[in-house]
Coordinates of C-alpha atoms in Angstrom, one line a residue:
M183 CA 33.2 -11.6 10.3
I184 CA 32.3 -8.7 12.7
K185 CA 28.6 -8.2 13.2
D186 CA 27.4 -4.6 12.7
E187 CA 25.5 -3.7 15.8
S188 CA 24.8 -0.1 14.9
P189 CA 21.3 0.9 15.9
T190 CA 18.6 1.2 13.3
L191 CA 14.9 2.2 13.5
S192 CA 13.9 -1.4 13.2
S193 CA 16.1 -2.4 16.1
I194 CA 14.7 0.0 18.7
Q195 CA 11.4 -0.1 20.5
Q196 CA 8.4 1.4 18.7
F197 CA 5.5 3.3 20.2
K198 CA 2.2 2.0 18.9
G199 CA 0.0 5.1 19.1
L200 CA -2.7 6.8 21.1
S201 CA -6.3 5.8 21.8
R202 CA -9.1 8.2 21.1
E203 CA -9.8 8.4 24.8
R204 CA -6.1 9.3 25.5
V205 CA -6.3 12.1 22.9
D206 CA -9.4 13.5 24.5
E207 CA -7.7 13.4 28.0
I208 CA -4.7 15.3 26.6
L209 CA -6.8 17.9 25.0
Q210 CA -8.8 18.4 28.2
G211 CA -5.6 18.8 30.2
I212 CA -4.2 21.3 27.7
S213 CA -7.3 23.5 28.3
T214 CA -5.9 24.2 31.8
L215 CA -2.3 24.8 30.7
K216 CA -0.4 28.1 31.0
V217 CA 2.4 28.5 28.4
G218 CA 5.2 30.9 28.2
V219 CA 7.0 31.4 24.9
I220 CA 10.4 33.1 24.6
G221 CA 12.4 33.7 21.4
D222 CA 12.8 35.6 18.2
G223 CA 9.5 37.3 17.6
C224 CA 9.1 38.2 13.9
L225 CA 6.3 39.9 12.0
D226 CA 5.0 38.0 9.0
V227 CA 3.9 40.5 6.4
Y228 CA 1.8 39.6 3.3
W229 CA 1.6 42.1 0.5
H230 CA -0.8 41.1 -2.3
A231 CA 0.1 42.9 -5.5
D232 CA -2.5 42.8 -8.3
M233 CA -0.3 42.8 -11.4
T234 CA -3.2 43.4 -13.7
Q235 CA -3.2 47.0 -12.4
S236 CA 0.6 47.4 -12.8
E237 CA 1.8 50.4 -14.8
L238 CA 5.1 51.3 -16.4
S239 CA 6.8 54.0 -14.4
R240 CA 7.3 57.4 -16.2
E241 CA 10.7 57.8 -14.5
T242 CA 12.2 54.3 -14.7
P243 CA 11.9 51.3 -17.0
H244 CA 10.0 49.3 -14.4
Y245 CA 6.5 48.2 -13.8
N246 CA 5.2 48.9 -10.2
L247 CA 3.8 46.4 -7.8
P248 CA 0.3 47.6 -6.9
V249 CA -0.4 46.3 -3.4
T250 CA -4.1 46.1 -2.9
R251 CA -4.2 44.1 0.3
E252 CA -1.9 43.5 3.3
R253 CA -2.1 41.4 6.4
F254 CA 0.1 40.7 9.4
A255 CA 0.7 37.7 11.6
P256 CA 3.2 36.8 14.4
G257 CA 6.1 34.8 12.9
A258 CA 9.0 32.7 14.2
A259 CA 8.6 32.3 17.9
G260 CA 5.4 34.4 17.5
N261 CA 4.0 31.6 15.3
A262 CA 4.8 29.1 18.0
A263 CA 2.7 31.2 20.4
V264 CA -0.2 31.3 17.9
N265 CA 0.0 27.5 17.8
Y266 CA -0.4 27.1 21.5
K267 CA -3.4 29.4 21.4
A268 CA -5.0 27.4 18.6
L269 CA -4.5 24.2 20.6
G270 CA -6.7 25.6 23.4
C271 CA -4.1 26.4 26.1
L272 CA -5.7 28.4 28.9
E273 CA -3.1 31.2 28.7
V274 CA -0.2 32.0 26.3
S275 CA 2.4 34.6 27.2
F276 CA 5.2 35.9 25.0
C277 CA 8.7 37.2 26.0
S278 CA 11.0 38.8 23.5
M279 CA 12.4 42.1 22.3
A280 CA 10.9 44.4 19.7
G281 CA 12.1 47.6 18.2
N282 CA 10.4 51.0 18.4
D283 CA 9.3 50.8 14.8
W284 CA 6.1 50.1 12.8
R285 CA 6.8 46.4 12.7
G286 CA 7.1 46.2 16.5
Q287 CA 3.8 48.0 16.9
Q288 CA 2.1 45.7 14.3
L289 CA 3.6 42.6 16.0
Q290 CA 2.2 43.5 19.4
E291 CA -1.2 44.3 17.9
A292 CA -1.2 40.9 16.1
F293 CA -0.6 39.2 19.5
R294 CA -3.4 41.1 21.2
L295 CA -5.8 40.3 18.4
R296 CA -5.1 36.6 19.0
G297 CA -5.5 36.8 22.8
I298 CA -1.7 36.3 23.5
N299 CA -0.3 38.2 26.5
D300 CA 2.6 40.4 25.2
A301 CA 3.3 42.0 28.5
Y302 CA 6.8 40.5 28.6
V303 CA 7.8 41.9 25.2
Q304 CA 10.3 44.8 25.9
V305 CA 10.8 47.6 23.4
E306 CA 14.4 48.4 22.8
P307 CA 15.2 51.7 21.0
G308 CA 17.6 51.0 18.1
R309 CA 16.6 47.4 17.9
V310 CA 15.1 46.2 14.6
T311 CA 11.9 44.2 14.9
P312 CA 12.6 41.3 12.5
A313 CA 10.1 40.8 9.7
Y314 CA 9.5 38.4 6.8
C315 CA 7.7 40.4 4.1
K316 CA 6.2 38.2 1.4
V317 CA 5.1 39.8 -1.9
I318 CA 2.4 37.7 -3.5
L319 CA 2.0 38.6 -7.2
Q320 CA -1.5 38.1 -8.6
G321 CA -2.1 37.8 -12.4
L322 CA -4.8 36.8 -14.8
Q323 CA -7.2 33.9 -14.2
G324 CA -6.3 33.8 -10.5
A325 CA -2.6 33.0 -11.0
E326 CA -0.4 33.7 -8.0
Q327 CA 3.3 33.6 -7.4
E328 CA 5.4 34.6 -4.5
A329 CA 8.3 37.1 -5.2
P330 CA 11.6 37.0 -3.3
R331 CA 11.0 37.7 0.4
I332 CA 12.1 41.0 1.9
D333 CA 13.5 40.5 5.4
F334 CA 14.2 43.1 8.2
I335 CA 17.1 41.9 10.3
N336 CA 19.5 42.9 13.1
E337 CA 23.1 43.0 12.1
Q338 CA 24.4 42.4 15.7
G339 CA 23.3 40.7 18.9
C340 CA 21.6 42.3 21.8
S341 CA 23.5 44.5 24.2
E342 CA 24.3 43.1 27.7
A343 CA 22.0 45.7 29.3
A344 CA 19.1 44.8 27.0
T345 CA 19.7 41.1 27.6
Q346 CA 19.6 41.6 31.4
R347 CA 16.3 43.4 31.0
L348 CA 15.0 40.4 28.9
V349 CA 16.2 38.0 31.6
Q350 CA 14.1 39.9 34.2
Q351 CA 11.1 39.6 31.9
L352 CA 11.8 35.9 31.5
D353 CA 11.8 35.5 35.3
L354 CA 8.5 37.3 35.7
M355 CA 6.9 35.1 33.0
A356 CA 8.4 31.9 34.2
A357 CA 6.9 32.4 37.7
Q358 CA 3.4 32.6 36.1
V359 CA 3.4 29.7 33.6
D360 CA 3.5 25.9 33.7
V361 CA 5.8 25.3 30.8
I362 CA 8.2 27.3 28.6
S363 CA 8.7 27.0 24.8
V364 CA 12.0 28.3 23.4
T365 CA 12.4 29.3 19.7
D366 CA 16.0 30.2 18.8
Q367 CA 15.8 31.0 15.1
L368 CA 17.8 34.1 14.1
E369 CA 21.6 34.6 13.9
H370 CA 21.5 37.7 16.0
G371 CA 18.4 36.8 18.0
V372 CA 17.5 37.2 21.7
I373 CA 18.5 33.7 23.0
G374 CA 22.1 34.3 24.0
P375 CA 24.3 32.8 26.7
S376 CA 22.7 34.7 29.6
V377 CA 19.2 33.7 28.5
R378 CA 20.2 30.1 28.1
D379 CA 21.8 30.1 31.6
R380 CA 18.5 31.5 33.1
L381 CA 16.5 28.9 31.2
A382 CA 18.7 26.2 32.7
Y383 CA 18.1 27.6 36.1
W384 CA 14.3 27.4 35.6
A385 CA 14.7 23.8 34.2
G386 CA 16.6 23.0 37.4
Q387 CA 13.6 24.3 39.4
G388 CA 11.4 21.7 37.7
K389 CA 9.9 23.9 34.9
R390 CA 9.3 21.9 31.8
I391 CA 11.1 23.5 28.9
V392 CA 11.4 22.5 25.2
V393 CA 13.9 24.1 22.9
D394 CA 13.7 24.5 19.1
S395 CA 17.0 25.9 17.9
R396 CA 18.0 26.3 14.3
D397 CA 21.8 26.6 14.7
R398 CA 22.6 26.3 18.5
I399 CA 20.8 23.1 19.6
G400 CA 23.9 21.8 21.4
H401 CA 24.2 24.9 23.6
F402 CA 21.3 24.2 25.9
K403 CA 21.4 22.2 29.2
G404 CA 18.7 20.5 31.2
M405 CA 15.9 21.2 28.7
V406 CA 14.3 18.9 26.2
L407 CA 15.8 19.5 22.8
K408 CA 13.6 19.2 19.6
P409 CA 15.8 19.4 16.4
N410 CA 14.8 18.1 13.1
E411 CA 17.1 15.6 11.4
L412 CA 19.1 18.3 9.5
E413 CA 19.6 20.4 12.7
A414 CA 20.7 17.3 14.6
L415 CA 23.1 16.2 11.9
R416 CA 24.6 19.7 11.4
W417 CA 25.4 19.7 15.1
Y418 CA 26.7 16.1 15.0
N419 CA 28.9 16.6 12.0
G420 CA 29.9 20.2 12.8
S421 CA 29.0 21.5 9.3
L422 CA 26.3 21.7 6.7
K423 CA 28.0 18.8 4.7
H424 CA 27.1 15.1 4.8
L425 CA 23.4 15.7 5.7
Q426 CA 22.2 12.6 4.0
A427 CA 22.7 10.3 7.0
T428 CA 22.0 6.7 7.7
E429 CA 19.5 5.7 10.4
S430 CA 22.4 4.7 12.6
E431 CA 24.2 8.1 12.3
L432 CA 21.0 9.9 13.2
L433 CA 20.4 7.7 16.2
R434 CA 24.0 8.2 17.4
A435 CA 23.5 12.0 17.0
G436 CA 20.4 11.8 19.2
Q437 CA 22.1 9.8 21.8
Q438 CA 25.1 12.1 22.0
L439 CA 22.9 15.2 22.0
S440 CA 20.7 13.9 24.8
K441 CA 23.8 12.9 26.8
L442 CA 25.4 16.4 26.3
A443 CA 22.2 18.2 27.3
E444 CA 21.6 15.9 30.3
A445 CA 18.0 15.8 29.2
P446 CA 15.7 14.0 26.8
C447 CA 15.9 14.8 23.1
C448 CA 13.3 14.4 20.3
I449 CA 14.5 14.3 16.7
T450 CA 11.8 14.7 14.1
W451 CA 12.4 13.0 10.7
G452 CA 9.8 14.3 8.2
D453 CA 7.1 11.9 7.3
K454 CA 9.0 9.0 8.8
G455 CA 8.2 10.1 12.3
A456 CA 10.4 11.0 15.3
V457 CA 12.7 9.3 17.7
W458 CA 12.6 10.0 21.5
F459 CA 15.9 9.7 23.5
E460 CA 15.7 9.5 27.3
D461 CA 18.1 8.0 29.9
G462 CA 20.0 6.1 27.2
Q463 CA 16.9 4.5 25.7
M464 CA 15.4 5.2 22.2
T465 CA 11.8 5.0 21.1
F466 CA 10.7 5.3 17.5
V467 CA 7.3 7.0 17.1
P468 CA 6.2 6.6 13.5
T469 CA 3.7 8.8 11.7
K470 CA 1.5 8.4 8.6
P471 CA 2.2 10.6 5.5
V472 CA -0.3 13.2 4.6
A473 CA -1.8 13.0 1.1
P474 CA -0.7 15.8 -1.2
P475 CA -0.9 18.7 -1.8
I476 CA 1.0 19.6 1.3
D477 CA 2.9 22.7 2.7
I478 CA 5.4 22.1 5.4
V479 CA 5.7 25.8 6.4
G480 CA 4.9 26.0 10.2
A481 CA 4.8 22.2 10.7
G482 CA 7.8 22.4 13.2
D483 CA 6.0 25.0 15.3
S484 CA 2.8 23.0 15.4
F485 CA 4.8 19.9 16.4
T486 CA 6.7 21.7 19.2
A487 CA 3.5 23.3 20.5
A488 CA 1.6 20.1 20.6
F489 CA 4.5 18.1 22.0
L490 CA 5.2 20.5 24.9
S491 CA 1.5 20.9 25.6
A492 CA 1.0 17.1 25.9
W493 CA 4.3 16.7 27.9
G494 CA 3.3 19.6 30.1
V495 CA 0.0 17.8 31.2
G496 CA 1.8 14.6 32.1
C497 CA 2.3 12.6 29.0
T498 CA 5.3 10.4 28.5
G499 CA 7.7 11.5 25.9
P500 CA 6.5 9.0 23.2
E501 CA 2.9 9.8 24.0
A502 CA 3.6 13.5 23.5
V503 CA 5.4 12.8 20.2
A504 CA 2.5 10.8 18.9
F505 CA 0.1 13.6 19.8
A506 CA 2.4 16.1 18.1
H507 CA 2.4 14.1 14.9
L508 CA -1.4 14.6 14.8
A509 CA -1.0 18.3 15.0
A510 CA 1.8 18.6 12.5
A511 CA -0.3 16.5 10.0
V512 CA -3.1 19.0 10.2
T513 CA -0.8 21.9 9.6
V514 CA 1.0 20.4 6.5
G515 CA -2.4 19.9 4.9
K516 CA -3.0 23.7 4.9
C517 CA -1.4 25.0 1.7
G518 CA -0.5 28.6 1.3
E519 CA -0.6 29.5 4.9
T520 CA 1.4 29.1 8.1
G521 CA -1.2 26.8 9.6
T522 CA -2.2 25.7 13.1
A523 CA -4.1 22.8 14.5
S524 CA -7.3 23.1 16.6
P525 CA -8.5 20.4 19.1
Q526 CA -11.3 19.3 16.7
E527 CA -8.9 19.1 13.8
I528 CA -6.6 16.9 15.9
R529 CA -9.6 14.6 16.7
D530 CA -10.5 14.5 13.1
R531 CA -7.0 13.5 12.1
W532 CA -7.0 10.7 14.6
Q533 CA -10.3 9.5 13.3
R534 CA -9.1 9.4 9.7
L535 CA -6.1 7.3 10.7
A536 CA -8.4 4.9 12.6
E537 CA -10.7 4.3 9.6

């Protein structure tokens, strides 16, 4: 009988966790860190419609959506930038493209209100500033329900001329920051081949870079890759099918992805934890589930921000992953919002686990 030697989580080394003193050291280091974020900056729009004031139109057989309140926040890569700021990083800069439209103006204003440097955001005439518009219907007795989202999107990629201008802004930002966070989220976003090549150049110069890419995780070289399990398996299998993988398949995917990128890889796996791949070795970093109710929106951004911040101040990969688990746990506990994690909230999460 042939013995199955496929790797499983129980067969690889496991990281035991961080001490309170180490968490404090990491947070102190983060307070001196300068972070650059590049990627698809979106505007998150929230329209609160009070349906108790809705009226039937005189012209059409429809009731209106009476918006009584609206608010704006940076979304996608912009939300990653917000997370770095919430963690207490010394400086956070943002590099992207925006359109010459009301959403671009609101996005840049949202950055400035949060103390994020938007000097590397270039405005491109004809470009659409992506936006996720969420209509929140409010009814009797405080009832709320979110209607289908309205998205503003680009139907084609960036022009070569616009991309080269973005690369120039990336170079200016990279020269001023300690680490770079990459969010590649949209089908026709700003992270194309020329930007990936330039990021690889800066990684070769010793700049610590972490990539979060929804559909192109296998296209980056020399940078730490941080897919979730679905993104890793989609790359590994080449399709959206067969995403219910065994532990062995996920571990093989991480090994191959790290080998292809010629860099470490971190695959997050929901409330199980994450696996760190480096130099052919694997380390499982477990996490503890958060008691319901939970909301996973924004958890990936919080994880990435905390991971890169910790790694950027000298943590090992497994240490940085364990620190990121603390931040993500804070975020998923914030329902109805795209949450962030502050230094005190991270300390409080560590304390609850220790009790």
